[in-house]
Coordinates of C-alpha atoms and ligand atoms in Angstrom, one line a residue:
M155 CA 9.3 -3.5 41.9
G156 CA 7.2 -3.8 45.2
S157 CA 3.6 -2.8 44.4
A158 CA 3.8 -2.4 40.6
P159 CA 0.2 -1.5 39.6
A160 CA 0.3 -3.1 36.2
T161 CA 1.7 -5.8 34.0
V162 CA 4.4 -5.0 31.4
R163 CA 1.7 -5.5 28.8
E164 CA -0.6 -3.0 30.5
M165 CA 2.2 -0.5 30.8
R166 CA 3.0 -0.9 27.1
R167 CA -0.7 -0.4 26.2
A168 CA -0.8 2.8 28.3
Q169 CA 2.3 4.1 26.5
R170 CA 0.6 3.8 23.1
A171 CA -1.7 6.4 21.6
D172 CA -5.4 5.6 21.2
G173 CA -6.0 7.0 17.7
P174 CA -4.1 7.0 14.4
A175 CA -1.2 9.4 13.7
A176 CA -2.3 12.5 11.9
V177 CA -0.7 15.4 10.0
L178 CA -1.2 18.4 12.3
G179 CA 0.7 21.1 10.3
I180 CA 2.6 21.5 7.0
G181 CA 5.2 24.1 5.9
T182 CA 7.3 24.5 2.8
A183 CA 10.1 26.8 1.7
N184 CA 12.3 27.4 -1.3
P185 CA 15.5 29.4 -1.9
P186 CA 15.0 32.8 -3.6
T187 CA 16.6 32.2 -7.0
C188 CA 13.9 31.1 -9.5
L189 CA 14.9 29.6 -12.9
A190 CA 12.3 29.6 -15.7
Q191 CA 12.4 26.2 -17.5
D192 CA 12.1 27.7 -21.0
E193 CA 15.2 29.8 -20.4
Y194 CA 17.1 27.0 -18.6
P195 CA 19.1 25.5 -21.5
D196 CA 20.5 28.9 -22.4
Y197 CA 21.3 29.6 -18.7
Y198 CA 22.9 26.2 -18.0
F199 CA 25.1 26.1 -21.1
R200 CA 26.2 29.7 -20.5
V201 CA 27.1 29.3 -16.8
T202 CA 28.9 26.1 -17.4
N203 CA 30.8 27.6 -20.4
S204 CA 29.5 24.8 -22.6
E205 CA 27.9 26.6 -25.5
H206 CA 29.9 24.6 -28.0
L207 CA 28.1 21.3 -26.9
T208 CA 25.2 22.0 -29.2
D209 CA 23.9 18.4 -29.4
L210 CA 23.6 18.2 -25.6
K211 CA 21.9 21.6 -25.5
G212 CA 19.4 20.3 -28.0
K213 CA 18.7 17.3 -25.8
L214 CA 18.3 19.4 -22.6
T215 CA 15.9 21.7 -24.5
R216 CA 13.8 18.7 -25.6
I217 CA 13.7 17.3 -22.1
C218 CA 12.8 20.7 -20.6
N219 CA 10.0 21.1 -23.2
K220 CA 8.5 17.8 -22.2
S221 CA 9.1 18.0 -18.4
G222 CA 5.8 19.6 -17.4
I223 CA 7.9 22.0 -15.4
K224 CA 7.5 25.8 -15.6
Q225 CA 10.1 26.9 -13.0
R226 CA 12.4 25.7 -10.3
F227 CA 14.1 27.3 -7.3
V228 CA 17.8 26.8 -6.6
H229 CA 20.3 27.8 -3.9
L230 CA 23.3 27.8 -6.3
D231 CA 23.0 31.2 -8.0
E232 CA 25.5 32.7 -10.5
Q233 CA 27.4 34.5 -7.8
L234 CA 28.0 31.3 -5.8
L235 CA 28.9 29.4 -8.9
A236 CA 31.4 32.2 -9.9
A237 CA 33.0 31.7 -6.4
N238 CA 33.1 27.9 -7.0
P239 CA 34.0 27.4 -10.7
D240 CA 35.1 23.8 -10.0
F241 CA 31.5 22.9 -9.5
T242 CA 31.0 22.8 -13.3
D243 CA 33.6 19.9 -13.7
R244 CA 32.7 16.8 -11.8
T245 CA 36.2 15.4 -12.3
L246 CA 37.6 18.1 -10.0
P247 CA 37.6 17.5 -6.2
S248 CA 34.9 19.9 -5.2
L249 CA 33.1 17.8 -2.5
D250 CA 34.5 19.7 0.5
A251 CA 33.2 23.0 -0.8
R252 CA 29.8 21.6 -1.7
V253 CA 29.4 19.9 1.7
E254 CA 30.5 23.1 3.4
I255 CA 27.8 25.1 1.7
A256 CA 25.1 22.4 2.1
S257 CA 25.8 22.0 5.8
A258 CA 24.6 25.5 6.5
A259 CA 22.0 25.9 3.7
V260 CA 20.1 22.6 4.2
P261 CA 19.1 23.0 7.8
K262 CA 18.4 26.7 7.3
L263 CA 16.0 26.0 4.5
A264 CA 14.4 23.3 6.7
A265 CA 14.0 25.8 9.5
S266 CA 11.9 28.1 7.4
A267 CA 9.6 25.3 6.3
A268 CA 9.5 23.9 9.9
A269 CA 8.6 27.4 11.4
K270 CA 5.5 27.5 9.1
A271 CA 4.5 23.9 10.1
I272 CA 4.9 24.7 13.8
A273 CA 2.9 28.0 13.4
E274 CA 0.1 26.1 11.8
W275 CA 0.2 23.3 14.5
G276 CA -0.2 26.0 17.1
R277 CA 1.9 24.6 19.9
P278 CA 5.5 25.7 21.1
A279 CA 8.5 24.1 19.3
T280 CA 9.6 22.8 22.7
H281 CA 6.6 20.4 22.7
I282 CA 8.2 18.5 19.8
T283 CA 9.4 15.1 21.1
H284 CA 11.0 13.6 18.0
L285 CA 12.7 14.9 14.8
I286 CA 13.2 13.0 11.6
F287 CA 15.3 14.8 9.0
S288 CA 15.8 13.5 5.5
T289 CA 18.3 14.8 2.9
Y290 CA 20.6 13.7 0.1
S291 CA 22.3 17.0 0.0
G292 CA 25.3 16.7 2.3
A293 CA 27.0 14.4 4.7
R294 CA 28.6 15.5 7.9
A295 CA 28.3 14.9 11.7
P296 CA 26.8 16.4 13.8
S297 CA 24.4 16.6 10.9
A298 CA 21.5 18.7 9.7
D299 CA 19.0 17.4 12.3
R300 CA 21.3 18.6 15.1
R301 CA 21.6 22.1 13.5
L302 CA 17.8 22.3 12.8
A303 CA 17.1 21.4 16.5
S304 CA 19.3 24.4 17.5
L305 CA 17.8 26.8 14.9
L306 CA 14.2 26.0 16.1
G307 CA 15.1 25.9 19.9
L308 CA 13.9 22.3 20.3
S309 CA 14.1 20.6 23.6
P310 CA 17.5 19.0 24.5
T311 CA 15.6 15.7 25.0
V312 CA 14.2 15.7 21.4
S313 CA 14.9 12.3 19.9
R314 CA 16.6 12.9 16.5
T315 CA 17.0 10.6 13.5
I316 CA 18.6 11.5 10.1
L317 CA 17.9 9.7 6.9
N318 CA 20.5 10.1 4.2
L319 CA 20.4 9.5 0.5
H320 CA 16.9 8.0 0.4
G321 CA 16.4 10.3 -2.6
C322 CA 12.9 10.8 -3.8
Y323 CA 11.3 8.4 -1.2
G324 CA 12.9 10.3 1.8
G325 CA 9.7 12.2 2.5
G326 CA 7.5 9.1 2.3
R327 CA 9.9 7.1 4.5
S328 CA 10.1 9.9 7.1
L329 CA 6.3 10.2 7.3
Q330 CA 5.9 6.5 7.8
L331 CA 8.5 6.5 10.6
A332 CA 6.7 9.5 12.2
K333 CA 3.5 7.5 12.1
E334 CA 5.1 4.6 14.0
L335 CA 6.6 7.0 16.6
A336 CA 3.4 8.9 17.1
E337 CA 1.2 5.8 17.5
N338 CA 3.7 4.0 19.8
N339 CA 4.5 6.9 22.1
R340 CA 1.4 8.5 23.7
G341 CA 1.7 12.3 23.4
A342 CA 4.6 12.2 20.9
R343 CA 4.8 15.1 18.5
V344 CA 7.1 14.4 15.6
L345 CA 8.7 17.0 13.3
V346 CA 9.5 15.6 9.9
A347 CA 11.8 17.8 7.9
C348 CA 13.1 17.2 4.4
S349 CA 15.5 19.6 2.8
E350 CA 17.2 19.2 -0.6
I351 CA 19.6 21.5 -2.5
T352 CA 20.8 20.3 -5.9
L353 CA 24.2 22.0 -5.7
I354 CA 25.6 18.7 -4.4
A355 CA 24.8 17.2 -7.8
F356 CA 25.3 20.2 -10.1
Y357 CA 27.9 20.0 -12.9
G358 CA 28.4 20.8 -16.5
P359 CA 27.2 18.7 -19.4
E360 CA 29.2 15.7 -20.6
G361 CA 28.9 13.6 -23.8
G362 CA 27.9 10.0 -22.9
C363 CA 26.3 11.1 -19.7
P364 CA 22.6 11.5 -20.4
D365 CA 21.6 11.0 -16.7
N366 CA 23.3 14.3 -15.9
I367 CA 21.4 16.2 -18.5
L368 CA 18.1 14.6 -17.2
G369 CA 18.9 15.6 -13.6
Q370 CA 19.8 19.2 -14.6
A371 CA 16.4 19.4 -16.3
L372 CA 14.2 18.1 -13.6
F373 CA 15.5 18.7 -10.1
G374 CA 14.9 21.7 -7.9
D375 CA 15.6 22.9 -4.3
G376 CA 13.1 23.0 -1.5
A377 CA 12.2 22.0 2.1
G378 CA 9.1 20.6 3.5
A379 CA 8.1 20.1 7.1
V380 CA 5.2 18.2 8.8
I381 CA 4.1 17.9 12.4
V382 CA 2.7 14.4 13.1
G383 CA 0.9 13.3 16.3
A384 CA -1.9 11.1 17.5
D385 CA -4.9 12.0 19.6
P386 CA -5.0 15.8 18.7
V387 CA -5.6 18.1 21.6
S388 CA -8.7 20.1 20.8
P389 CA -9.2 23.0 20.0
V390 CA -5.5 23.8 19.3
E391 CA -4.6 20.8 17.1
R392 CA -6.5 20.1 14.0
P393 CA -5.8 16.9 12.0
L394 CA -5.3 17.6 8.3
F395 CA -4.8 13.9 7.2
E396 CA -5.0 10.8 9.4
M397 CA -2.4 8.2 8.5
A398 CA -4.4 4.9 8.2
F399 CA -1.8 2.5 6.9
A400 CA 1.7 2.6 5.5
L401 CA 3.7 0.1 3.4
Q402 CA 7.1 0.0 1.8
T403 CA 7.6 -2.2 -1.3
T404 CA 10.8 -2.9 -3.2
I405 CA 10.5 -3.8 -6.9
P406 CA 12.6 -6.9 -7.5
E407 CA 15.6 -6.8 -9.8
T408 CA 15.6 -3.0 -10.0
E409 CA 18.6 -2.3 -7.8
D410 CA 20.4 -0.6 -10.7
A411 CA 17.5 1.5 -12.0
I412 CA 18.1 4.5 -9.8
S413 CA 21.4 5.1 -8.1
M414 CA 23.1 7.9 -6.3
Q415 CA 26.7 8.0 -5.1
I416 CA 28.8 10.7 -3.4
N417 CA 32.2 11.1 -5.1
K418 CA 35.0 13.6 -4.9
G419 CA 33.3 15.8 -7.4
G420 CA 29.8 15.8 -5.9
M421 CA 26.9 13.4 -6.1
E422 CA 26.6 11.3 -9.3
Y423 CA 23.4 9.5 -10.2
H424 CA 21.9 7.2 -12.7
I425 CA 18.2 7.2 -13.7
S426 CA 17.1 4.5 -16.1
N427 CA 14.7 5.5 -18.8
L428 CA 12.6 2.4 -17.7
V429 CA 11.7 4.1 -14.4
P430 CA 8.2 5.4 -15.5
R431 CA 7.2 2.0 -16.9
L432 CA 8.6 0.1 -13.9
L433 CA 6.5 2.2 -11.6
G434 CA 3.5 2.0 -13.8
C435 CA 3.7 -1.8 -13.7
N436 CA 4.0 -2.0 -9.9
V437 CA 1.9 0.8 -8.2
E438 CA -1.4 -1.0 -8.4
R439 CA -0.1 -4.1 -6.5
C440 CA 1.1 -1.7 -3.7
L441 CA -2.4 -0.1 -3.6
V442 CA -4.2 -3.4 -3.5
D443 CA -1.9 -4.6 -0.7
A444 CA -2.3 -1.4 1.4
F445 CA -6.1 -1.2 1.1
G446 CA -6.4 -5.0 1.5
A447 CA -4.6 -4.7 4.8
L448 CA -7.4 -2.4 5.9
G449 CA -10.0 -4.8 4.7
I450 CA -10.9 -2.6 1.7
H451 CA -11.2 -4.7 -1.5
N452 CA -12.0 -3.6 -5.1
A453 CA -11.6 0.1 -4.3
D454 CA -12.4 2.5 -7.2
W455 CA -9.2 4.5 -7.6
N456 CA -11.2 7.5 -8.8
D457 CA -13.1 7.6 -5.5
L458 CA -9.8 8.6 -3.7
F459 CA -7.7 11.8 -3.5
W460 CA -4.1 11.4 -4.6
A461 CA -0.7 12.8 -3.4
I462 CA 1.8 11.1 -5.8
H463 CA 5.4 12.1 -5.9
P464 CA 5.9 13.8 -9.3
G465 CA 9.3 12.3 -10.1
G466 CA 8.8 13.2 -13.7
R467 CA 5.9 14.0 -16.1
A468 CA 6.2 10.5 -17.6
I469 CA 5.9 8.9 -14.2
L470 CA 2.6 10.7 -13.5
D471 CA 1.3 9.8 -17.0
H472 CA 2.1 6.1 -16.6
I473 CA 0.5 5.9 -13.1
E474 CA -2.6 7.8 -14.3
G475 CA -2.9 5.5 -17.3
V476 CA -2.5 2.1 -15.5
L477 CA -4.9 3.2 -12.7
G478 CA -7.4 4.7 -15.1
L479 CA -7.5 8.0 -13.1
D480 CA -9.6 10.9 -14.3
D481 CA -7.6 14.0 -15.5
A482 CA -8.0 16.0 -12.3
K483 CA -6.9 13.3 -9.9
L484 CA -3.2 14.1 -10.1
A485 CA -3.7 17.9 -10.4
A486 CA -1.9 18.6 -7.1
S487 CA 1.2 16.5 -8.2
R488 CA 1.3 18.1 -11.7
H489 CA 0.9 21.6 -10.1
V490 CA 3.9 21.0 -7.8
L491 CA 6.0 19.6 -10.6
S492 CA 5.2 22.6 -12.7
E493 CA 5.9 25.2 -10.1
F494 CA 8.9 23.7 -8.3
G495 CA 10.3 20.7 -10.3
N496 CA 11.2 17.5 -8.6
M497 CA 12.6 18.4 -5.2
S498 CA 13.3 14.8 -4.4
G499 CA 12.1 13.6 -1.0
T500 CA 10.7 17.0 -0.2
T501 CA 8.2 17.0 -3.1
V502 CA 5.5 14.8 -1.6
I503 CA 5.2 17.3 1.3
F504 CA 4.5 20.1 -1.2
V505 CA 1.9 17.9 -2.8
L506 CA 0.2 17.2 0.5
D507 CA 0.2 21.0 1.2
E508 CA -1.3 21.7 -2.3
L509 CA -3.8 19.0 -1.9
R510 CA -5.2 20.3 1.4
R511 CA -5.3 23.8 -0.1
R512 CA -7.3 22.5 -3.1
R513 CA -9.7 20.5 -0.8
G514 CA -10.2 23.6 1.4
R515 CA -10.9 25.8 -1.7
A516 CA -13.4 23.2 -3.1
A517 CA -15.2 23.0 0.3
N518 CA -15.4 26.8 0.5
L519 CA -16.9 27.0 -3.0
E520 CA -19.3 24.2 -2.1
E521 CA -18.1 22.2 -5.1
G522 CA -19.4 18.9 -3.7
Q523 CA -17.9 16.4 -1.4
A524 CA -14.2 15.9 -1.7
P525 CA -13.1 12.2 -1.3
E526 CA -12.7 11.2 2.3
W527 CA -10.0 8.6 1.6
G528 CA -6.8 9.0 -0.3
V529 CA -3.2 7.8 -1.0
M530 CA 0.2 9.2 -0.7
M531 CA 3.0 7.5 -2.8
A532 CA 6.7 8.3 -3.1
F533 CA 9.4 6.5 -5.1
G534 CA 13.2 6.3 -5.2
P535 CA 16.3 4.2 -5.4
G536 CA 15.7 0.5 -4.8
I537 CA 13.3 0.9 -6.6
T538 CA 11.4 1.6 -3.5
I539 CA 7.7 2.5 -3.4
E540 CA 6.3 4.1 -0.2
T541 CA 2.5 3.9 0.0
M542 CA 0.4 5.5 2.7
V543 CA -3.4 5.4 3.0
L544 CA -4.8 8.7 4.2
H545 CA -8.1 9.7 5.7
A546 CA -9.2 13.4 5.6
P547 CA -11.3 14.2 8.6
A548 CA -14.2 16.6 8.1
T549 CA -12.3 19.3 9.9
L550 CA -10.1 19.7 6.8
E551 CA -13.0 21.3 4.9
G552 CA -12.8 25.1 5.0
I553 CA -9.1 25.4 5.5
Ligands
LIG20 C1 10.3 14.4 -19.1 C2 11.0 13.2 -19.6 C3 12.4 13.2 -19.1 C4 11.0 13.2 -21.1 O1 9.6 13.1 -21.6 P1 9.2 12.0 -22.6 O2 7.7 12.1 -22.8 O3 9.7 10.7 -22.1 O4 9.8 12.5 -24.0 P2 10.8 11.7 -25.0 O5 10.5 10.2 -25.0 O6 10.6 12.4 -26.3 O7 12.2 11.9 -24.4 C5 12.9 13.2 -24.5 C6 14.3 12.9 -24.2 O8 14.5 12.5 -22.8 C7 15.4 11.5 -22.8 N1 15.2 10.7 -21.6 C8 14.1 10.1 -21.1 N2 14.4 9.4 -20.0 C9 15.7 9.6 -19.8 C10 16.6 9.1 -18.8 N3 16.1 8.3 -17.7 N4 17.9 9.4 -18.9 C11 18.3 10.2 -19.9 N5 17.5 10.7 -20.8 C12 16.2 10.4 -20.8 C13 15.1 10.7 -24.0 O9 16.1 9.8 -24.4 C14 14.9 11.8 -25.1 O10 16.1 12.2 -25.6 P3 16.3 12.6 -27.1 O11 15.9 11.3 -27.9 O12 17.7 12.9 -27.3 O13 15.3 13.7 -27.4 C15 10.2 11.9 -19.1 O14 10.8 10.8 -19.7 C16 10.2 11.7 -17.6 O15 9.4 12.4 -16.9 N6 11.0 10.7 -17.1 C17 10.9 10.4 -15.7 C18 12.2 10.8 -15.1 C19 12.5 10.0 -13.8 O16 12.7 8.8 -13.9 N7 12.4 10.6 -12.7 C20 12.5 9.9 -11.4 C21 13.9 9.7 -11.0 S1 14.1 10.5 -9.5 C22 15.7 10.3 -9.1 O17 16.3 9.3 -9.5 C23 16.4 11.4 -8.4 C24 17.7 11.5 -8.4 C25 18.3 12.7 -8.1 C26 19.5 13.1 -8.7 C27 20.0 14.3 -8.5 C28 19.5 15.3 -7.7 O18 20.0 16.5 -7.6 C29 18.3 14.9 -7.1 C30 17.7 13.7 -7.3

């Protein structure tokens, strides 16, 4: 190496960012078809020709009434369903058709969310150095990350990663990976994109299959995108949330509590009715570990802002209860659940977006100081809990 100016250790240090990774832009998107939750049981049993299954319709109605959801958006409209009648029967081999539709729709929806995130970030798409794409909604190579890179005109040297079937913790996992990439590669700008369409898991009701009815009642379609980078370039880049610390925890002996599997008839899944309680029993440990790693002990959970993945109304209720949170603390999560349903890994990005809007509104109305520190949490198969401690810099006020 002749006259190498530095040791490997010094070179490595120079490659790292100085500051923490931060969220520099957020965008979200949904397909146009909106389904009202109070009309959904009639709609679902009509389009699946299942009106005769009155017990199951009663069950779906009871779940919808207790879901805390007002409406959801879906890609699979009646016209598309009429063209693919096999989708209503999961014993028929419809996977090819589902993957065909998802392969185009998933990156397209992600592109609309990403375009908004990039616009807010304020720099050209070609400055993105890494792309992390998360979806459960289709499996094919080259995959949705490759297609999204083309749709956005990203640089051919962008470093792409796809996460598949992480389910509801896909957004949390992607954001943690983005943090690692941004902090370990000086100047890196990471695009996180999550895009989910439920048509991969849509089918008609079946006796003895309560998971299916639960899924049809809770899940919706959406895409979320986030630009993550460290050492923001002023004045163009403005940090919305700094990512202080991230942690993944697996709850022991819960491997079978949430599962997803791709079969010839689409994606099948199982969701144990113990999930809300299991999460309720384990979230505080994750929070203590995460804040402890930052040297913060005995934090008052009500002094924080909260971005919790609204997997279901009962999950939010259990977490609120065990942590003793005030009513308004999970307002952003409950709002997203109500307006969009559970969009799996994408949902937590919608919650971050809603949270920063609420913080901005409160600051504009001079409603007092919003908490400086907060937490993002997402959950999914494993059972896996993603925890990230966030810090909102003062620049967030007034957005
Ligand atoms: C809104 C719920 C569903 C009901 O509210 P509740 O206050 O518990 O009300 P009830 O106790 O009166 O229950 C109403 C009905 O819901 C039923 N139920 C209560 N959990 C269950 C249960 N896991 N199974 C199947 N019936 C149930 C329950 O048995 C009961 O049925 P029934 O007695 O006939 O009226 C509530 O339990 C709730 O929010 N549960 C959390 C749901 C949950 O675990 N979500 C996270 C999982 S995320 C995930 O796995 C994603 C997978 C996925 C899959 C496909 C995709 O497209 C996308 C993603």
